[in-house]
Tab-separated table of C-alpha atoms in Angstrom:
chain	number	residue	atom	x	y	z
A	46	MET	CA	-27.575	10.278	17.449
A	47	ASP	CA	-28.118	9.147	20.864
A	48	ALA	CA	-26.354	11.031	23.286
A	49	THR	CA	-26.105	7.816	25.676
A	50	SER	CA	-24.237	6.095	22.892
A	51	PRO	CA	-20.480	6.215	22.854
A	52	ALA	CA	-20.778	8.395	19.798
A	53	GLY	CA	-23.201	10.520	21.185
A	54	GLU	CA	-21.428	11.080	24.533
A	55	ALA	CA	-18.227	11.873	22.926
A	56	LYS	CA	-20.090	14.304	20.524
A	57	CYS	CA	-21.578	16.178	23.502
A	58	ARG	CA	-18.373	16.372	25.372
A	59	LYS	CA	-16.344	18.210	22.221
A	60	ARG	CA	-14.481	21.167	23.430
A	61	ASN	CA	-14.454	24.334	21.840
A	62	GLU	CA	-11.630	24.551	19.242
A	63	ASN	CA	-11.013	28.283	20.531
A	64	THR	CA	-10.209	27.012	24.072
A	65	ASP	CA	-7.389	28.930	25.482
A	66	ILE	CA	-4.734	26.417	26.492
A	67	SER	CA	-3.356	28.966	28.835
A	68	CYS	CA	-5.873	28.757	31.197
A	69	CYS	CA	-6.480	24.853	31.275
A	70	LYS	CA	-5.444	23.670	34.903
A	71	LYS	CA	-5.767	19.825	34.080
A	72	LEU	CA	-4.857	17.615	31.254
A	73	CYS	CA	-8.538	17.273	30.882
A	74	ASP	CA	-9.404	20.397	30.532
A	75	LEU	CA	-7.328	20.774	26.801
A	76	PRO	CA	-9.529	20.581	23.894
A	77	ASP	CA	-10.191	17.515	21.902
A	78	ALA	CA	-8.039	18.143	19.235
A	79	LEU	CA	-5.237	17.840	21.680
A	80	LEU	CA	-5.941	15.082	23.467
A	81	LEU	CA	-6.550	12.950	20.495
A	82	ARG	CA	-3.109	13.486	19.450
A	83	ILE	CA	-1.908	12.278	22.878
A	84	LEU	CA	-4.009	9.066	22.602
A	85	GLU	CA	-2.322	8.631	18.587
A	86	LEU	CA	1.036	8.684	20.163
A	87	LEU	CA	-0.176	5.375	22.371
A	88	PRO	CA	-0.412	1.966	21.114
A	89	MET	CA	-4.322	1.109	20.541
A	90	GLU	CA	-4.906	-0.914	23.762
A	91	ASP	CA	-3.269	1.722	25.861
A	92	ALA	CA	-5.426	4.095	24.309
A	93	VAL	CA	-8.700	2.543	25.006
A	94	ARG	CA	-7.473	1.545	28.556
A	95	THR	CA	-7.630	5.504	29.165
A	96	SER	CA	-11.594	5.171	29.094
A	97	VAL	CA	-11.549	3.995	32.903
A	98	LEU	CA	-9.522	7.358	34.091
A	99	SER	CA	-12.861	9.675	33.882
A	100	ARG	CA	-16.215	10.301	32.344
A	101	ARG	CA	-14.044	12.912	30.478
A	102	TRP	CA	-12.236	10.486	28.850
A	103	GLU	CA	-14.633	7.619	28.559
A	104	PHE	CA	-15.530	7.796	25.092
A	105	LEU	CA	-12.373	9.976	23.823
A	106	TRP	CA	-10.578	7.454	22.231
A	107	THR	CA	-13.122	6.343	19.788
A	108	SER	CA	-12.337	9.714	17.598
A	109	ILE	CA	-9.035	8.263	17.638
A	110	PRO	CA	-8.463	9.284	13.751
A	111	ASN	CA	-5.585	6.547	13.369
A	112	LEU	CA	-6.223	2.700	13.950
A	113	LEU	CA	-3.298	0.104	14.171
A	114	PHE	CA	-3.782	-3.208	14.587
A	115	ASP	CA	-1.067	-6.049	15.056
A	116	GLU	CA	-1.765	-9.350	16.074
A	117	THR	CA	2.099	-9.988	17.112
A	118	GLU	CA	1.273	-7.716	19.735
A	119	PHE	CA	-1.406	-9.431	21.450
A	120	PRO	CA	-0.845	-12.691	23.929
A	121	ASN	CA	-3.272	-14.627	21.407
A	122	ARG	CA	-5.433	-14.366	18.462
A	123	THR	CA	-8.730	-14.789	20.364
A	124	LEU	CA	-7.732	-11.218	22.132
A	125	PHE	CA	-6.509	-9.653	19.097
A	126	MET	CA	-9.884	-10.628	17.156
A	127	ASN	CA	-12.482	-9.529	20.171
A	128	PHE	CA	-10.250	-6.177	20.713
A	129	VAL	CA	-10.692	-5.227	17.020
A	130	GLU	CA	-14.421	-6.090	17.005
A	131	ARG	CA	-14.859	-3.799	19.747
A	132	ALA	CA	-12.566	-0.872	18.959
A	133	LEU	CA	-14.630	-0.889	15.665
A	134	VAL	CA	-18.103	-1.252	17.002
A	135	CYS	CA	-17.626	1.319	19.457
A	136	ARG	CA	-16.080	3.881	17.201
A	137	ASP	CA	-17.820	6.803	16.271
A	138	CYS	CA	-18.950	8.260	12.898
A	139	SER	CA	-15.608	10.684	12.387
A	140	SER	CA	-13.771	10.250	9.323
A	141	MET	CA	-10.889	7.852	9.832
A	142	ASN	CA	-7.016	8.951	8.759
A	143	ALA	CA	-5.450	5.892	8.812
A	144	PHE	CA	-6.003	2.219	9.223
A	145	SER	CA	-3.773	-0.530	9.624
A	146	LEU	CA	-4.331	-4.005	9.937
A	147	SER	CA	-1.531	-6.546	10.518
A	148	CYS	CA	-2.731	-10.442	11.206
A	149	SER	CA	-3.176	-13.660	9.432
A	150	VAL	CA	-6.568	-14.585	8.054
A	151	GLN	CA	-7.197	-18.330	8.789
A	152	SER	CA	-10.702	-18.882	8.327
A	153	ASP	CA	-11.923	-15.734	9.779
A	154	ALA	CA	-12.141	-13.988	6.125
A	155	ALA	CA	-15.768	-12.341	6.856
A	156	ARG	CA	-14.557	-10.865	9.594
A	157	ILE	CA	-11.677	-9.262	8.458
A	158	ASN	CA	-13.550	-8.225	5.330
A	159	ALA	CA	-16.536	-6.529	7.832
A	160	TRP	CA	-13.311	-4.846	9.615
A	161	ILE	CA	-12.069	-3.532	6.104
A	162	ALA	CA	-15.413	-2.537	5.299
A	163	ALA	CA	-16.072	-0.205	7.898
A	164	ALA	CA	-12.906	1.827	7.419
A	165	VAL	CA	-13.914	2.570	4.042
A	166	ARG	CA	-17.703	3.806	5.551
A	167	CYS	CA	-15.517	6.002	7.577
A	168	ASN	CA	-14.145	7.401	4.907
A	169	VAL	CA	-10.458	5.879	5.238
A	170	GLN	CA	-7.740	7.840	3.875
A	171	LYS	CA	-4.657	5.744	4.393
A	172	LEU	CA	-5.122	1.881	4.556
A	173	GLU	CA	-2.318	-0.434	5.379
A	174	LEU	CA	-2.916	-4.362	4.980
A	175	GLN	CA	-0.571	-7.361	5.929
A	176	LEU	CA	-2.981	-10.457	5.775
A	177	TYR	CA	-0.951	-14.015	5.782
A	178	ASP	CA	-1.753	-17.544	6.724
A	179	ILE	CA	-4.846	-17.253	4.050
A	180	GLU	CA	-6.802	-20.039	3.160
A	181	GLN	CA	-7.794	-20.044	-0.329
A	182	PRO	CA	-9.812	-18.588	-1.840
A	183	TYR	CA	-9.780	-15.078	-0.465
A	184	VAL	CA	-11.592	-12.184	-1.998
A	185	LEU	CA	-10.703	-8.495	-0.606
A	186	PRO	CA	-14.473	-6.274	-0.383
A	187	CYS	CA	-15.664	-5.034	-3.215
A	188	CYS	CA	-16.127	-1.738	-1.642
A	189	LEU	CA	-12.813	-1.195	-1.111
A	190	PHE	CA	-11.909	-0.909	-4.685
A	191	ARG	CA	-14.959	1.895	-4.537
A	192	CYS	CA	-13.154	3.927	-1.884
A	193	LYS	CA	-13.484	7.509	-3.267
A	194	THR	CA	-11.488	8.922	-0.115
A	195	LEU	CA	-8.526	6.703	-0.196
A	196	THR	CA	-5.437	8.071	-0.782
A	197	GLU	CA	-2.768	5.879	-0.064
A	198	PHE	CA	-2.950	1.833	-0.185
A	199	ASP	CA	-0.015	-0.627	0.870
A	200	LEU	CA	-0.998	-4.216	0.752
A	201	ASP	CA	0.962	-7.093	1.212
A	202	MET	CA	-0.796	-10.595	0.551
A	203	PRO	CA	0.722	-13.724	-0.827
A	204	ILE	CA	-2.420	-14.560	-2.841
A	205	ASN	CA	-4.019	-14.070	-6.290
A	206	LEU	CA	-5.606	-10.738	-6.269
A	207	ARG	CA	-9.125	-10.834	-7.405
A	208	ILE	CA	-9.996	-7.278	-8.721
A	209	PRO	CA	-13.709	-6.689	-9.431
A	210	SER	CA	-14.471	-5.455	-12.783
A	211	LEU	CA	-15.372	-2.051	-11.499
A	212	VAL	CA	-12.420	-0.158	-9.828
A	213	CYS	CA	-13.103	3.251	-8.863
A	214	PHE	CA	-9.537	4.793	-7.268
A	215	ARG	CA	-9.866	8.127	-8.171
A	216	SER	CA	-7.963	9.540	-5.043
A	217	ILE	CA	-5.338	6.960	-4.906
A	218	LYS	CA	-2.003	8.811	-4.911
A	219	VAL	CA	0.314	6.045	-3.202
A	220	LEU	CA	0.106	2.418	-4.262
A	221	ARG	CA	2.288	-0.082	-2.749
A	222	LEU	CA	2.082	-4.023	-3.105
A	223	GLU	CA	3.987	-6.947	-1.946
A	224	GLN	CA	3.937	-10.213	-2.852
A	225	VAL	CA	0.531	-10.172	-4.869
A	226	ASN	CA	-0.639	-12.151	-7.591
A	227	PHE	CA	-2.011	-10.575	-10.777
A	228	VAL	CA	-4.144	-13.174	-12.675
A	229	ASP	CA	-6.517	-10.702	-14.826
A	230	ASN	CA	-4.984	-8.862	-17.544
A	231	ASP	CA	-8.018	-5.815	-18.046
A	232	CYS	CA	-8.869	-5.707	-14.220
A	233	THR	CA	-5.285	-5.260	-13.411
A	234	GLY	CA	-4.606	-2.262	-15.888
A	235	GLU	CA	-7.373	-0.472	-13.984
A	236	LEU	CA	-5.870	-0.748	-10.792
A	237	PHE	CA	-2.986	1.026	-12.266
A	238	SER	CA	-4.767	4.042	-14.359
A	239	GLY	CA	-5.888	5.937	-11.412
A	240	PRO	CA	-5.806	9.778	-12.779
A	241	ALA	CA	-4.251	10.989	-9.165
A	242	LEU	CA	-2.031	7.746	-9.164
A	243	GLN	CA	1.789	9.453	-8.451
A	244	GLU	CA	3.720	6.463	-6.712
A	245	LEU	CA	3.842	2.763	-7.395
A	246	ARG	CA	5.839	0.121	-5.817
A	247	LEU	CA	5.509	-3.293	-6.914
A	248	THR	CA	7.738	-5.474	-4.761
A	249	ARG	CA	8.186	-9.303	-5.411
A	250	CYS	CA	4.888	-9.380	-7.027
A	251	SER	CA	3.976	-11.840	-9.580
A	252	TRP	CA	1.942	-11.454	-13.404
A	253	THR	CA	2.900	-14.779	-14.765
A	254	ALA	CA	-0.757	-15.372	-15.653
A	255	LEU	CA	-0.763	-11.969	-17.719
A	256	LYS	CA	0.223	-11.651	-21.367
A	257	VAL	CA	0.462	-7.643	-20.800
A	258	LEU	CA	0.465	-5.685	-17.825
A	259	LYS	CA	-0.225	-2.108	-18.427
A	260	ILE	CA	0.820	0.555	-16.056
A	261	SER	CA	-0.993	4.308	-18.046
A	262	ALA	CA	-1.585	6.288	-14.606
A	263	PRO	CA	-1.197	9.894	-16.387
A	264	ASN	CA	0.351	11.414	-13.775
A	265	LEU	CA	2.492	8.746	-12.263
A	266	TRP	CA	6.090	10.290	-11.334
A	267	ARG	CA	7.544	7.377	-9.422
A	268	LEU	CA	7.888	3.744	-10.124
A	269	ASN	CA	9.639	0.965	-8.337
A	270	ILE	CA	9.609	-2.715	-9.412
A	271	SER	CA	11.322	-5.081	-7.670
A	272	VAL	CA	11.075	-8.778	-8.838
A	273	CYS	CA	13.228	-12.062	-8.935
A	274	ASP	CA	12.316	-15.267	-10.814
A	275	GLU	CA	10.357	-16.784	-8.253
A	276	TYR	CA	7.876	-13.850	-8.445
A	277	ASP	CA	7.984	-12.690	-11.962
A	278	GLY	CA	6.267	-12.781	-14.741
A	279	ARG	CA	8.050	-14.602	-17.275
A	280	ASN	CA	7.523	-13.537	-21.063
A	281	CYS	CA	5.073	-10.716	-20.087
A	282	GLN	CA	4.911	-7.627	-21.410
A	283	VAL	CA	4.717	-4.635	-19.394
A	284	LEU	CA	3.755	-1.392	-20.845
A	285	ILE	CA	4.716	1.733	-18.946
A	286	ASN	CA	3.253	5.067	-19.481
A	287	GLY	CA	6.113	7.310	-18.599
A	288	ALA	CA	5.489	10.958	-19.955
A	289	ARG	CA	5.511	12.179	-16.365
A	290	LEU	CA	8.198	9.422	-14.602
A	291	THR	CA	11.057	11.546	-12.941
A	292	ARG	CA	12.007	8.417	-10.676
A	293	PHE	CA	12.232	5.000	-11.636
A	294	HIS	CA	13.470	2.146	-10.077
A	295	TYR	CA	13.973	-1.637	-11.229
A	296	CYS	CA	15.684	-4.577	-9.806
A	297	GLY	CA	15.236	-7.952	-11.031
A	298	GLU	CA	16.328	-10.540	-13.928
A	299	LEU	CA	14.801	-8.956	-16.835
A	300	PHE	CA	12.423	-11.730	-17.959
A	301	CYS	CA	9.866	-9.504	-19.200
A	302	ASP	CA	10.136	-6.980	-21.882
A	303	TYR	CA	9.632	-3.791	-20.400
A	304	ASP	CA	8.197	-1.102	-22.671
A	305	ILE	CA	8.253	2.309	-21.489
A	306	SER	CA	7.035	5.539	-23.323
A	307	GLY	CA	8.150	8.663	-22.663
A	308	LEU	CA	10.531	9.377	-19.973
A	309	ASP	CA	11.340	13.199	-21.208
A	310	LEU	CA	11.262	14.246	-17.461
A	311	LEU	CA	12.974	11.294	-15.992
A	312	VAL	CA	15.669	12.539	-13.520
A	313	LYS	CA	16.779	9.684	-11.353
A	314	ALA	CA	17.140	5.903	-12.561
A	315	TYR	CA	18.233	2.993	-10.589
A	316	ILE	CA	19.066	-0.540	-12.393
A	317	ASN	CA	20.446	-3.683	-10.864
A	318	VAL	CA	19.868	-6.641	-12.758
A	319	ASP	CA	20.662	-10.217	-11.742
A	320	MET	CA	20.218	-12.331	-14.744
A	321	GLY	CA	21.682	-15.437	-13.002
A	322	CYS	CA	24.201	-18.056	-14.403
A	323	GLN	CA	22.571	-19.031	-17.414
A	324	GLN	CA	21.694	-15.750	-18.953
A	325	THR	CA	19.808	-15.825	-22.458
A	326	VAL	CA	20.056	-13.658	-25.391
A	327	ASP	CA	16.689	-12.290	-24.817
A	328	GLN	CA	17.647	-10.944	-21.350
A	329	ILE	CA	20.704	-9.229	-22.975
A	330	HIS	CA	18.157	-7.632	-25.331
A	331	ARG	CA	15.920	-6.471	-22.993
A	332	GLY	CA	18.871	-4.913	-20.714
A	333	TYR	CA	19.674	-2.915	-23.872
A	334	LYS	CA	16.165	-1.893	-24.807
A	335	LEU	CA	15.792	-0.859	-21.066
A	336	LEU	CA	18.869	1.375	-20.977
A	337	ARG	CA	18.127	3.012	-24.656
A	338	LYS	CA	14.665	3.898	-23.129
A	339	ILE	CA	16.359	5.745	-20.054
A	340	SER	CA	19.100	7.506	-21.798
A	341	ASN	CA	18.059	10.851	-21.164
A	342	VAL	CA	17.932	10.441	-17.316
A	343	LYS	CA	20.090	12.784	-15.216
A	344	LYS	CA	21.393	10.754	-12.783
A	345	LEU	CA	21.707	6.918	-13.432
A	346	THR	CA	22.947	4.072	-11.090
A	347	LEU	CA	23.716	0.707	-12.539
A	348	LEU	CA	24.499	-2.254	-10.200
A	349	GLY	CA	24.627	-6.198	-11.001
A	350	GLU	CA	25.321	-7.324	-14.299
A	351	VAL	CA	23.528	-4.723	-16.198
A	352	VAL	CA	27.039	-2.771	-16.943
A	353	LYS	CA	28.846	-5.850	-18.709
A	354	VAL	CA	29.517	-5.185	-22.600
A	355	HIS	CA	28.722	-8.189	-25.000
A	356	TYR	CA	29.980	-7.894	-28.386
A	357	PHE	CA	28.201	-9.988	-31.442
A	358	PRO	CA	29.204	-11.361	-34.551
A	359	THR	CA	27.597	-8.157	-36.173
A	360	SER	CA	29.805	-5.704	-34.441
A	361	SER	CA	26.893	-4.119	-32.634
A	362	VAL	CA	27.283	-3.444	-28.804
A	363	ILE	CA	24.755	-4.477	-26.269
A	364	PHE	CA	24.396	-3.383	-22.678
A	365	ASN	CA	24.128	-6.216	-20.195
């Protein structure tokens, strides 16, 4: 690497990790690890501004492991787009711990995908994307779904999620999706079958285009599903492998049939059902079925209309 490049300059000024802090008389004498920690506590724009303090600080910010970009913190979109571009171009090749991006997409899908791909190339571990004002169609870069270092992924994107046929989320432990529309049965199932997946949160997502939604991650221990009739997939069957589940949260109207296997290890469950003013017999049976599935739970919280009891002519009792 060229020592005159930003990354090269940063590498040349690396301080020994064993530097005796008690001997440091000035802030710039501290080892890089501590200075980078200080920079991490600053807004990204202020961290970049430290480059004018001295040659010691000039390229230090290019090694910050956590990059957070929010369009609302900038006076206009042009300044934001140019700032993110420069920050990623100048950044060195060190691994990235976290990358957070909150912005409107508009007609800049290619640029935004290039930023996401840059984070993937830097072996990002935690990725948070909040994308809005999206011009259809928009497809996330395929390299994202093959990122082997990603352990946490948060996606808030009100659009159809096009998932490539090859999904390799082997390291993902936490997956949080909001306002996402699922449109492919097989590929969606691949997304929720990662061997390392431990926590899954689906908030206001839609699977109306699916006949079956499979959640089969073998090590999943926390599952949170919050839906409403505007986003829910009516008449879709949701198949859940609950062999390792210890926490289960459901908030919705039971327009789907939730078939959960296992649940022998379930410790806490939270069920909040609002069936609306015209509840159906199918909804009532689904509520009863769901309660039967979680009958071994140690701590159960019931809210909404799920606690009502309905008596049928057959004298059977069904919880609603």
